[in-house]
Each structure stands twice: as C-alpha cells, then as structure tokens.
Short mmCIF file of N, CA and C and ligand atoms in Angstrom, two decimals:
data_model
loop_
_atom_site.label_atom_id
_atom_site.label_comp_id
_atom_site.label_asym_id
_atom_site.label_seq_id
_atom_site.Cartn_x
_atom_site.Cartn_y
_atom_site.Cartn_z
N UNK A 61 3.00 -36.41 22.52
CA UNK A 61 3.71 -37.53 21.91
C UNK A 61 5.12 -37.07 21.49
N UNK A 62 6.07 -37.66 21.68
CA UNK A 62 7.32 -37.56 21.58
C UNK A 62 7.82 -37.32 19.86
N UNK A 63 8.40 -36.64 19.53
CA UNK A 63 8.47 -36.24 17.89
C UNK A 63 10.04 -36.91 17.64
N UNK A 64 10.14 -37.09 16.58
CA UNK A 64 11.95 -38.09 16.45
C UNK A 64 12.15 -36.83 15.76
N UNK A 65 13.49 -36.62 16.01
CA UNK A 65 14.14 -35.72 15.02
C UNK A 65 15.61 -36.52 14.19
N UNK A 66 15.91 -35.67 13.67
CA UNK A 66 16.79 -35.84 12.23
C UNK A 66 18.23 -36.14 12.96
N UNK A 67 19.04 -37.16 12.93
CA UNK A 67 19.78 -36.96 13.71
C UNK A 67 20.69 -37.30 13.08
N UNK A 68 20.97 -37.16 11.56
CA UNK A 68 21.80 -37.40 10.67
C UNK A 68 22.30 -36.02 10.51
N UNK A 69 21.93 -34.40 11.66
CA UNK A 69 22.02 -33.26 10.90
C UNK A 69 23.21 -32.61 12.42
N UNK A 70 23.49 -33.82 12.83
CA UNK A 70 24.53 -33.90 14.34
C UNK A 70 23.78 -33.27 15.28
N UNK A 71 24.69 -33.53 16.50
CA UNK A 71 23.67 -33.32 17.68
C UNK A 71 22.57 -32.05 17.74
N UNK A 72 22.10 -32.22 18.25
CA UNK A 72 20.64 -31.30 19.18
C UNK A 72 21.71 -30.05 19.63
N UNK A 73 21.75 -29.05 19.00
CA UNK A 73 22.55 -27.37 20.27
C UNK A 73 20.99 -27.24 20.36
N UNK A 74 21.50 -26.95 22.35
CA UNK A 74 20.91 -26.57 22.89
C UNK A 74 20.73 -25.00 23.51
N UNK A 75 19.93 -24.77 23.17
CA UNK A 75 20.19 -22.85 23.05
C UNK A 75 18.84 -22.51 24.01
N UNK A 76 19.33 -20.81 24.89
CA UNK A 76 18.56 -20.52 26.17
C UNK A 76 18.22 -19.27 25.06
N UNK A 77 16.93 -19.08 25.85
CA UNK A 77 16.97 -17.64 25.30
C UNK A 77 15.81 -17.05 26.24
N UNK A 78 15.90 -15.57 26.52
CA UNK A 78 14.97 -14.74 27.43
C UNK A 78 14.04 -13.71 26.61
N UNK A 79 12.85 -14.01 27.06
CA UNK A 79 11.77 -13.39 26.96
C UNK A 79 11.40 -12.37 28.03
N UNK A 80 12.32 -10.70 28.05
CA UNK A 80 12.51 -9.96 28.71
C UNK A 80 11.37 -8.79 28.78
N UNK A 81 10.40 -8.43 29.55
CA UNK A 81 9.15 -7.51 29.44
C UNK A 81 9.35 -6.94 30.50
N UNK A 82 8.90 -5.57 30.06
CA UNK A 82 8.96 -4.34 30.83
C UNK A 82 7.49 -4.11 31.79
N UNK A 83 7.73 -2.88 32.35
CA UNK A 83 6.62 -2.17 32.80
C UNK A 83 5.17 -2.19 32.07
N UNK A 84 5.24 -1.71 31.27
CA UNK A 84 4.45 -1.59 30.01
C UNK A 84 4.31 -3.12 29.05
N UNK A 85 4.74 -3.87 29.36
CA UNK A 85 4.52 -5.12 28.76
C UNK A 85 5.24 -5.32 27.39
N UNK A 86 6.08 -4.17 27.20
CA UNK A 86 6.92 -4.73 25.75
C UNK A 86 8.54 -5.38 25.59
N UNK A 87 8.19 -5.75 25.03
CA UNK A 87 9.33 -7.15 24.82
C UNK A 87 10.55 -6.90 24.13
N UNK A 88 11.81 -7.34 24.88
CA UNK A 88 12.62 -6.76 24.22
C UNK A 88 13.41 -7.70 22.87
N UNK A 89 13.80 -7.05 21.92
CA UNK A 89 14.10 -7.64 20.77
C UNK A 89 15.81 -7.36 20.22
N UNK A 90 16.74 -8.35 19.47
CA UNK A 90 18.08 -7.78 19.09
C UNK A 90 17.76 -8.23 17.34
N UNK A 91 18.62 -7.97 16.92
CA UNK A 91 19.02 -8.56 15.69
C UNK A 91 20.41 -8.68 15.50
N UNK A 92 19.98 -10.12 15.01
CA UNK A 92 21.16 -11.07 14.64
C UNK A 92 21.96 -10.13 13.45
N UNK A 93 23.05 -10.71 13.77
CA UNK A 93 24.56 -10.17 12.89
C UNK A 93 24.17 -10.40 11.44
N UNK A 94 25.04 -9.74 10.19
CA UNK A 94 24.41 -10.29 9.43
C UNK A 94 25.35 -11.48 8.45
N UNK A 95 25.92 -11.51 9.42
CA UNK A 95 27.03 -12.84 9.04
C UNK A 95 26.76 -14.12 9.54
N UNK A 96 25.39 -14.27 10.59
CA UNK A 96 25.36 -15.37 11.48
C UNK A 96 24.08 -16.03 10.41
N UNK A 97 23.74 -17.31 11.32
CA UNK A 97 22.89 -17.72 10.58
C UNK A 97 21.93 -17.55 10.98
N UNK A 98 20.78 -17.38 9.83
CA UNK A 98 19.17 -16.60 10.36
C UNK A 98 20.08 -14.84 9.80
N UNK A 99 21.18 -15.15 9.77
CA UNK A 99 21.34 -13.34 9.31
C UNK A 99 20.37 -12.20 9.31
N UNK A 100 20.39 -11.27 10.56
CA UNK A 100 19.54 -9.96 11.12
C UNK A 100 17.68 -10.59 10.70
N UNK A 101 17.57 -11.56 10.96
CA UNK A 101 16.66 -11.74 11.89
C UNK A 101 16.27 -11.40 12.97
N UNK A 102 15.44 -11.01 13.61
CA UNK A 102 15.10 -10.34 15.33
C UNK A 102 15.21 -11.69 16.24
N UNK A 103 15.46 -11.72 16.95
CA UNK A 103 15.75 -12.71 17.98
C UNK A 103 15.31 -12.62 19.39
N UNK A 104 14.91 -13.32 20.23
CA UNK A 104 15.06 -12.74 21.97
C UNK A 104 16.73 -13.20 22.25
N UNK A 105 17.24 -12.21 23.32
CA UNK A 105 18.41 -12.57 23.49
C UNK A 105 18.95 -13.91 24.09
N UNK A 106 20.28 -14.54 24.24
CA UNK A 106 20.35 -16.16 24.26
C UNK A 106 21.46 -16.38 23.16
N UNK A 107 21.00 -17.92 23.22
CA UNK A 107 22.17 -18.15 22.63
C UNK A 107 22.63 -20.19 23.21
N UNK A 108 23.36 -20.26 22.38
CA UNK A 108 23.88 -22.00 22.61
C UNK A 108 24.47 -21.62 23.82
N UNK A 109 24.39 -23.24 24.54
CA UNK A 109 24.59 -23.64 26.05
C UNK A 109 25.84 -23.94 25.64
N UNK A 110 26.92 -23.41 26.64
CA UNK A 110 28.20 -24.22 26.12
C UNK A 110 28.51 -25.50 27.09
N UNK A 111 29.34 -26.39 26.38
CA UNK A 111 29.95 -27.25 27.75
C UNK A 111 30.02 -27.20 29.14
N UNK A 112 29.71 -27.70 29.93
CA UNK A 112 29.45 -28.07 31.48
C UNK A 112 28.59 -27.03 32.25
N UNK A 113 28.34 -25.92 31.34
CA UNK A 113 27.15 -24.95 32.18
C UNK A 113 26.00 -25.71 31.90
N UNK A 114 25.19 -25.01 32.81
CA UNK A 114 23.24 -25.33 33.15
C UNK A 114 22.88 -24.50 31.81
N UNK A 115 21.45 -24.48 32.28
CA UNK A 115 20.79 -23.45 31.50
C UNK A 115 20.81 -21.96 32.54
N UNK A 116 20.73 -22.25 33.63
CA UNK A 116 20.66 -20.89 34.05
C UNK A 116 21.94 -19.91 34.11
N UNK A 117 22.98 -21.03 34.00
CA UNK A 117 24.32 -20.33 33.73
C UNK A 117 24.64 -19.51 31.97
N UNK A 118 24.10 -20.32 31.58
CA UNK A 118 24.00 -20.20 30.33
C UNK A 118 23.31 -19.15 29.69
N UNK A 119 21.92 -18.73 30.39
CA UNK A 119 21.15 -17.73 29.95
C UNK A 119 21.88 -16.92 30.87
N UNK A 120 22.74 -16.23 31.61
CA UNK A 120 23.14 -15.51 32.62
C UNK A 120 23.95 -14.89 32.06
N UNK A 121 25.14 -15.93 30.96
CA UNK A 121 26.43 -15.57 30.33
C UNK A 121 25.95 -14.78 29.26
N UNK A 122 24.70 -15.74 28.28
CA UNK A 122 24.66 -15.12 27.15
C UNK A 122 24.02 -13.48 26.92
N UNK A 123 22.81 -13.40 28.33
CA UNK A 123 22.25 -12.16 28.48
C UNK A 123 23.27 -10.96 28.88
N UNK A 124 24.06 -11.73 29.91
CA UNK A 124 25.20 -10.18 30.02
C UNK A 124 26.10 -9.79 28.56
N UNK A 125 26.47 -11.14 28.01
CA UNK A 125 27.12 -10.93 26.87
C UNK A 125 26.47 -10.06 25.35
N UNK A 126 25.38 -10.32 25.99
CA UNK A 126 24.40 -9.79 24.49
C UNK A 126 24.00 -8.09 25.03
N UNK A 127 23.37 -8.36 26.49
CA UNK A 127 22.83 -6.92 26.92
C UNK A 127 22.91 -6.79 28.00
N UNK A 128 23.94 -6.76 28.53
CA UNK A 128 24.76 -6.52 29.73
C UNK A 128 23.34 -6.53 30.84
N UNK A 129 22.43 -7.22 31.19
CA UNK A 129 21.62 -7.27 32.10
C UNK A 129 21.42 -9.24 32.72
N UNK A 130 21.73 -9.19 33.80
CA UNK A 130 22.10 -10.67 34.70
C UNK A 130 20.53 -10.69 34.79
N UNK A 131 19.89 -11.63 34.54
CA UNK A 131 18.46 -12.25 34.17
C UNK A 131 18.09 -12.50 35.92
N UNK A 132 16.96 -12.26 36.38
CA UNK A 132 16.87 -12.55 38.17
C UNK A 132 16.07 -13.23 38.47
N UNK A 133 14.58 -12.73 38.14
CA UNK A 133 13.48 -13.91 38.38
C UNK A 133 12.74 -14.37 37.31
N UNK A 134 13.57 -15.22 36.94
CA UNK A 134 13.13 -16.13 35.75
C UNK A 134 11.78 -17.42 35.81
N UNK A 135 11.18 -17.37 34.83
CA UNK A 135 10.35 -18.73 34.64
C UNK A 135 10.96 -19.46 33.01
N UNK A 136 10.57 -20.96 33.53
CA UNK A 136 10.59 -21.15 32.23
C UNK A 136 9.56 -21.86 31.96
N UNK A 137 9.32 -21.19 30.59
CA UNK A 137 7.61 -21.13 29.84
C UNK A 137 7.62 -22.36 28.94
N UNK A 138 8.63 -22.44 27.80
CA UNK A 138 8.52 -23.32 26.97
C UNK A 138 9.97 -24.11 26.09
N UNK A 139 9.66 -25.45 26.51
CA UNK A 139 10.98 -25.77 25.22
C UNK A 139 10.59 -26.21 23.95
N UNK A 140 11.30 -25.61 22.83
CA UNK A 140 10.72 -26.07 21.31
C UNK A 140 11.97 -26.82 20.76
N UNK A 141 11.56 -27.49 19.67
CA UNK A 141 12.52 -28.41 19.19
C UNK A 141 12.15 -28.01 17.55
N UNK A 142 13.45 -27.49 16.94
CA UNK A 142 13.13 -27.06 15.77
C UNK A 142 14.07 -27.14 14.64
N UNK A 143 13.76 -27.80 13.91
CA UNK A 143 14.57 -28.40 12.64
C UNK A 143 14.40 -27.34 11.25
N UNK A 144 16.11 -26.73 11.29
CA UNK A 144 16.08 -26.23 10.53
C UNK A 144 17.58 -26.96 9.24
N UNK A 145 16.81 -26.18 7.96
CA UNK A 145 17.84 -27.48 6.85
C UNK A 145 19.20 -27.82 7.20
N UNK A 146 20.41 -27.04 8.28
CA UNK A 146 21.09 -27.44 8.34
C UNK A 146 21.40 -27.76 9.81
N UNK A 147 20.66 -27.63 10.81
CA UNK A 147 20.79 -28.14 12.15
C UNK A 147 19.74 -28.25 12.72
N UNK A 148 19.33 -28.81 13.93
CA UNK A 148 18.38 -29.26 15.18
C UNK A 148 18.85 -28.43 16.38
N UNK A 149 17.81 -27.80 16.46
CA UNK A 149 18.04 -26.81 17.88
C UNK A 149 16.84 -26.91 19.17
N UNK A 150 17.27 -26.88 20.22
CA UNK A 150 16.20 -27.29 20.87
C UNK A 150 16.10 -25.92 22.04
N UNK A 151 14.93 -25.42 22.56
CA UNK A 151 15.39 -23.98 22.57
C UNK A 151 14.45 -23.78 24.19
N UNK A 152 15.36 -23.58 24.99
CA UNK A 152 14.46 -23.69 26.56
C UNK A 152 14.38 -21.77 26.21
N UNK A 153 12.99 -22.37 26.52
CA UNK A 153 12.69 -20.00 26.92
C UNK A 153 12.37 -19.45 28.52
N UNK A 154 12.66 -18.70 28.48
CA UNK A 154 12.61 -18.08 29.41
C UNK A 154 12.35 -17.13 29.60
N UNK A 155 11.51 -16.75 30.95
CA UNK A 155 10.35 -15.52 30.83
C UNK A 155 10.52 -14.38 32.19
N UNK A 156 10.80 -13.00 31.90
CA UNK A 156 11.29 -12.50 33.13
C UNK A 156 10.60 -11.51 33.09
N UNK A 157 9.57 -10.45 33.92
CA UNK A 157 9.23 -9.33 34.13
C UNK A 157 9.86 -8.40 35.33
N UNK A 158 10.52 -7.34 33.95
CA UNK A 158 11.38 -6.34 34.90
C UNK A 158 11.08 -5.18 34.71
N UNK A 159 10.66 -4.17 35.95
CA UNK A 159 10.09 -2.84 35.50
C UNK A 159 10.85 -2.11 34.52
N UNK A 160 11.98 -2.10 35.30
CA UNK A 160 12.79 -0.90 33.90
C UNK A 160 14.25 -1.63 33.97
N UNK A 161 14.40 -2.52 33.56
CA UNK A 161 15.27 -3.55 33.44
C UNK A 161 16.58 -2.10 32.43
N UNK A 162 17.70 -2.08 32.67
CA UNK A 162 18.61 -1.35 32.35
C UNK A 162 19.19 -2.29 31.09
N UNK A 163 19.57 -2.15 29.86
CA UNK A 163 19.85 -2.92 28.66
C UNK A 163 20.75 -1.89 27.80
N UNK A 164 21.90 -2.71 27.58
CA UNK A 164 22.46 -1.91 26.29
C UNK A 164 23.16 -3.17 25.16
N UNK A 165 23.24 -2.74 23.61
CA UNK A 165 23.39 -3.87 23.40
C UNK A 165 25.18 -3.81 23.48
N UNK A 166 25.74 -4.79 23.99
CA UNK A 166 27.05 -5.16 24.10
C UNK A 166 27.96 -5.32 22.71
N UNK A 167 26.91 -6.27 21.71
CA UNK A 167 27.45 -6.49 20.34
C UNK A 167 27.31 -5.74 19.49
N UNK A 168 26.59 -4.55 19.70
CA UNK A 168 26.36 -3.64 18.91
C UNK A 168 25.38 -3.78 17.81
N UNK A 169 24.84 -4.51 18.48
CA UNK A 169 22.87 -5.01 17.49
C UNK A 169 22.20 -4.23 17.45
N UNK A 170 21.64 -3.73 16.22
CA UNK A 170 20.16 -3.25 17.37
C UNK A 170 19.27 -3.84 18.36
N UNK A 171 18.64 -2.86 18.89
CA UNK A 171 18.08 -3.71 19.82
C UNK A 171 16.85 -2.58 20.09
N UNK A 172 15.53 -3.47 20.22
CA UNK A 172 13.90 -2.86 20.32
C UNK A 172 13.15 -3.39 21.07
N UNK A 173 12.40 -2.71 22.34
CA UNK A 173 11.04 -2.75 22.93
C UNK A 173 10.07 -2.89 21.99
N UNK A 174 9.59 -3.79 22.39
CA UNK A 174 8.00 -3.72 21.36
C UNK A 174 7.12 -4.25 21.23
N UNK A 175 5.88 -3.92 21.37
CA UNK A 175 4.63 -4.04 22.17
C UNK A 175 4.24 -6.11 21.89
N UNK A 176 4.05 -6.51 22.56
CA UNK A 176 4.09 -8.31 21.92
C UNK A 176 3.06 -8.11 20.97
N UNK A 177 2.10 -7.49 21.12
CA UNK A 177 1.23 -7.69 19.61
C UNK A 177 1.66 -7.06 18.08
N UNK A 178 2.77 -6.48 18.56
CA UNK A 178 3.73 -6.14 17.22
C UNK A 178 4.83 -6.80 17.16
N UNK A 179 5.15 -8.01 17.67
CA UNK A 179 5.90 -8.19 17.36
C UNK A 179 6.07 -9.74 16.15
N UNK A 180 5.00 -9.86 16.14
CA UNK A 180 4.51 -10.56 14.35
C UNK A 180 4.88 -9.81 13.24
N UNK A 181 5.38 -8.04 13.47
CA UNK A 181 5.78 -7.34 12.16
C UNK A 181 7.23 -7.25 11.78
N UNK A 182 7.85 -8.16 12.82
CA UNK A 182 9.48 -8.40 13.10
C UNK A 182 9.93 -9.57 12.38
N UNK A 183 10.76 -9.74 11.70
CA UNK A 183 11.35 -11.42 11.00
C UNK A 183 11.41 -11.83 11.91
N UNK A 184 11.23 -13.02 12.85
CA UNK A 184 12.22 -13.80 13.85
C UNK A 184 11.54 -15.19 13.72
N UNK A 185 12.94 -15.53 13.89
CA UNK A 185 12.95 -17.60 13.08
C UNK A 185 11.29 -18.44 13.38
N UNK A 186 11.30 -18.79 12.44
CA UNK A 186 10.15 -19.60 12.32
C UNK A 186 10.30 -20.55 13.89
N UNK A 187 11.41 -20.73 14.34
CA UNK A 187 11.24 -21.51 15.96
C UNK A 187 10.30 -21.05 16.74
N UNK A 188 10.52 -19.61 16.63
CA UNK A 188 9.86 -18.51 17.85
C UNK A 188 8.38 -18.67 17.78
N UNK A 189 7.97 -19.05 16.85
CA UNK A 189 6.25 -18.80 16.36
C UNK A 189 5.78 -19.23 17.50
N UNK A 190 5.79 -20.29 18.19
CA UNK A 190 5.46 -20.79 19.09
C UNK A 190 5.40 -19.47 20.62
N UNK A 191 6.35 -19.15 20.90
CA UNK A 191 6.40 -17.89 21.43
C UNK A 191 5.80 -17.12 21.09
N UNK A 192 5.64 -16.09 20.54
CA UNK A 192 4.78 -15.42 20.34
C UNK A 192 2.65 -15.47 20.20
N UNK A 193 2.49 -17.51 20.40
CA UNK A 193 1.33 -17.31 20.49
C UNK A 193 1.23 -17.87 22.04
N UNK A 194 2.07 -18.24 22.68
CA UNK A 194 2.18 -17.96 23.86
C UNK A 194 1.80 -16.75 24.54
N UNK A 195 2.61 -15.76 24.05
CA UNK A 195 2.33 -14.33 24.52
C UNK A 195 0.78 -13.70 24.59
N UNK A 196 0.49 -14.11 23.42
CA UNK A 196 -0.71 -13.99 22.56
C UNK A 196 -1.86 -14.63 23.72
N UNK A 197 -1.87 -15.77 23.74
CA UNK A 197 -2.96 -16.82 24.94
C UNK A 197 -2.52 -15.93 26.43
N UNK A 198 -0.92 -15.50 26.78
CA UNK A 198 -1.40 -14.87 27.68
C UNK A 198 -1.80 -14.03 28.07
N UNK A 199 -1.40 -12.83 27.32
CA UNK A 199 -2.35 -11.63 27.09
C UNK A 199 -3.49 -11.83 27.00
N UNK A 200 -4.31 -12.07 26.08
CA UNK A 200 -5.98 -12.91 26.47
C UNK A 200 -6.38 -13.16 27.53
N UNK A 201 -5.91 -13.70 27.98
CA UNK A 201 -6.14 -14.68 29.37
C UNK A 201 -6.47 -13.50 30.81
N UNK A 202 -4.71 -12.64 30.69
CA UNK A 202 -4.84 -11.12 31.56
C UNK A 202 -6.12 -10.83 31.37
N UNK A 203 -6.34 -10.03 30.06
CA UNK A 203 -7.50 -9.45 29.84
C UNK A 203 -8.48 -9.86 30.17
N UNK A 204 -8.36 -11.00 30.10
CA UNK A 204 -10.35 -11.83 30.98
C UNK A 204 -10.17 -11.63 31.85
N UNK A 205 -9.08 -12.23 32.76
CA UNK A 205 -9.43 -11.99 34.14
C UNK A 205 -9.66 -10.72 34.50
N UNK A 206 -9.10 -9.42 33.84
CA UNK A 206 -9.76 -8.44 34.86
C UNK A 206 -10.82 -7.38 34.39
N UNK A 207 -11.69 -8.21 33.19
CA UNK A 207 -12.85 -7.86 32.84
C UNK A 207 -13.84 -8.41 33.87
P1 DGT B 464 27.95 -18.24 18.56
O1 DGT B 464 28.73 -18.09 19.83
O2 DGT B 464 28.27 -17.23 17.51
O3 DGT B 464 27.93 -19.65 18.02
O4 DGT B 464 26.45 -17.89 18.89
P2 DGT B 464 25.52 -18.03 20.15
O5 DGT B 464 26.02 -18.97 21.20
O6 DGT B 464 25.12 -16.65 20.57
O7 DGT B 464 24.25 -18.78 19.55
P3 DGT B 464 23.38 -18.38 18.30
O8 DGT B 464 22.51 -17.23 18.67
O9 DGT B 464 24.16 -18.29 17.05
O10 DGT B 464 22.54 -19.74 18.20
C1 DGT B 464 21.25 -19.87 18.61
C2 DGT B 464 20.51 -20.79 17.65
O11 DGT B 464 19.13 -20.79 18.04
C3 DGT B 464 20.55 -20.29 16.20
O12 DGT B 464 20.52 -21.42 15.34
C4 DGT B 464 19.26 -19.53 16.05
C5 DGT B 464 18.32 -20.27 16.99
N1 DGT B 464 17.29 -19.36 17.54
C6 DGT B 464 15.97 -19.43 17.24
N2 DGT B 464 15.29 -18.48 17.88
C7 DGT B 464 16.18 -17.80 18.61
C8 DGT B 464 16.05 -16.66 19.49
O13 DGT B 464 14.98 -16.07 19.74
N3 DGT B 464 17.22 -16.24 20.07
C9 DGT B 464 18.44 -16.84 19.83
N4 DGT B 464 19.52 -16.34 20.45
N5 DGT B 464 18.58 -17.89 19.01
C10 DGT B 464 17.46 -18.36 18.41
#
C-alpha cells in the first residue's frame, strides 16, 4: 500500500547508495563527516542524485567520488522512503559482489569491511534498518540452500 509522506518538509532527495561485498561476504562501510547531517554515522557509500543524471549515473559519480571504485554489476535490491525531522529521502540501494574490489576513501572517511552480521554494532541511519535485515533474510536463505 502506498504510504503519503510529509510534503510540507520540500521535495523527496533522491539518494543512490551501494551495498558493496567482498570475497568473504563483508560489507563495506564509510563514515559520514562530522559536519554533515547524521554527523559520522556509518553509511554505505552514495549519496543525492543530482539534476538530469539517472541513478546509475549517479551511483557511478558518487562511488568514484567517495571511493574511487566505478560500481559494474549492479542489482537493485531495495527502495526505502524515509522521513527524517527535517527532510524526506527516498533511497534506491544497490547491491554489487566484487572479489577484491580495490577502495580508497577519496574524502578521507574512514572506511570498514565488516562482516554483515556485525554490522548492527555500527550507528547507521535508522533508513538503513531495512538493509541490513535484508542482508540478514539473505544470508539465511544461502545457508539453507546449501545445507
Ligand atoms: P552533499 O553533496 O554534501 O549534499 O552530499 P551527498 O550528495 O553525498 O549526499 P548525502 O550523503 O549528504 O545525502 C544522503 C542522504 O541520505 C542523507 O540525508 C543521509 C541519507 N542516507 C541514509 N542512509 C544512507 C546511506 O547508507 N548512505 C548515504 N550516502 N546516505 C544515506
């Protein structure tokens, strides 16, 4: 069912973000600046869509810009729509498995691998929750099948 959002809080930014996993299945993580908003929160990398790009342009710009790695075979898993007190963000994810995907952070974030079942011990925005039990159902899921 279709949810109304707040639209007295100006438009919907629309923001990409990648859900980047390794060999080993761990996920890579940055933290936010601590001047931005959500301040050093953990994040997946991404970021607002700007004017007249796609999303795939968009996750392309923001991933080289964040961690110099051009995103290749992408899925996309999930969009969330998430109201926070001072804006509406609506957040396409995106899901890529790369053996040893090469990453550095560009902005000078930190930045962490880390196993998806740890990564509930990380702050990252109440949006993401949704993600992470994604991860969660699919990991499960692996595991059955090759029991
Ligand atoms: P800028 O250019 O400083 O305005 O920043 P951008 O374009 O890098 O965008 P950013 O990261 O400030 O905005 C993304 C919005 O989405 C922000 O309100 C936080 C929210 N968000 C929620 N979860 C995530 C996530 O996992 N990654 C990113 N990048 N943003 C997330």
């Amino acid at each position: 069912m279709p949810r109304s959002l707040d639209l007295s809080k100006g438009p919907v930014i629309e923001v990409v973000v990648l859900v980047l996993e390794n060999h080993q299945g761990d996920v890579l993580i940055t933290q936010r600046k601590a001047d931005a908003h959500l301040a050093n929160y953990w994040e997946f990398p991404g970021g607002k869509v700007e004017s007249g790009e796609n999303l795939s342009q968009a996750l392309k710009r923001e991933c080289i810009e964040e961690i110099d790695h051009a995103p290749n075979r992408v899925e996309h898993i999930l969009t969330l729509n998430h109201e926070y007190p001072s804006r509406t963000v609506r957040i396409q994810v995106f899901h890529e498995i790369s053996t040893h995907p090469k990453v550095k952070p560009i902005e000078s974030q930190s930045m962490k691998w880390v196993p998806f079942d740890e990564l509930q011990h990380h702050q990252l925005p109440p949006a993401n929750t949704p993600i992470l039990e994604y991860l969660h159902k699919r990991n499960k899921n692996q595991n059955h099948q090759t029991n």
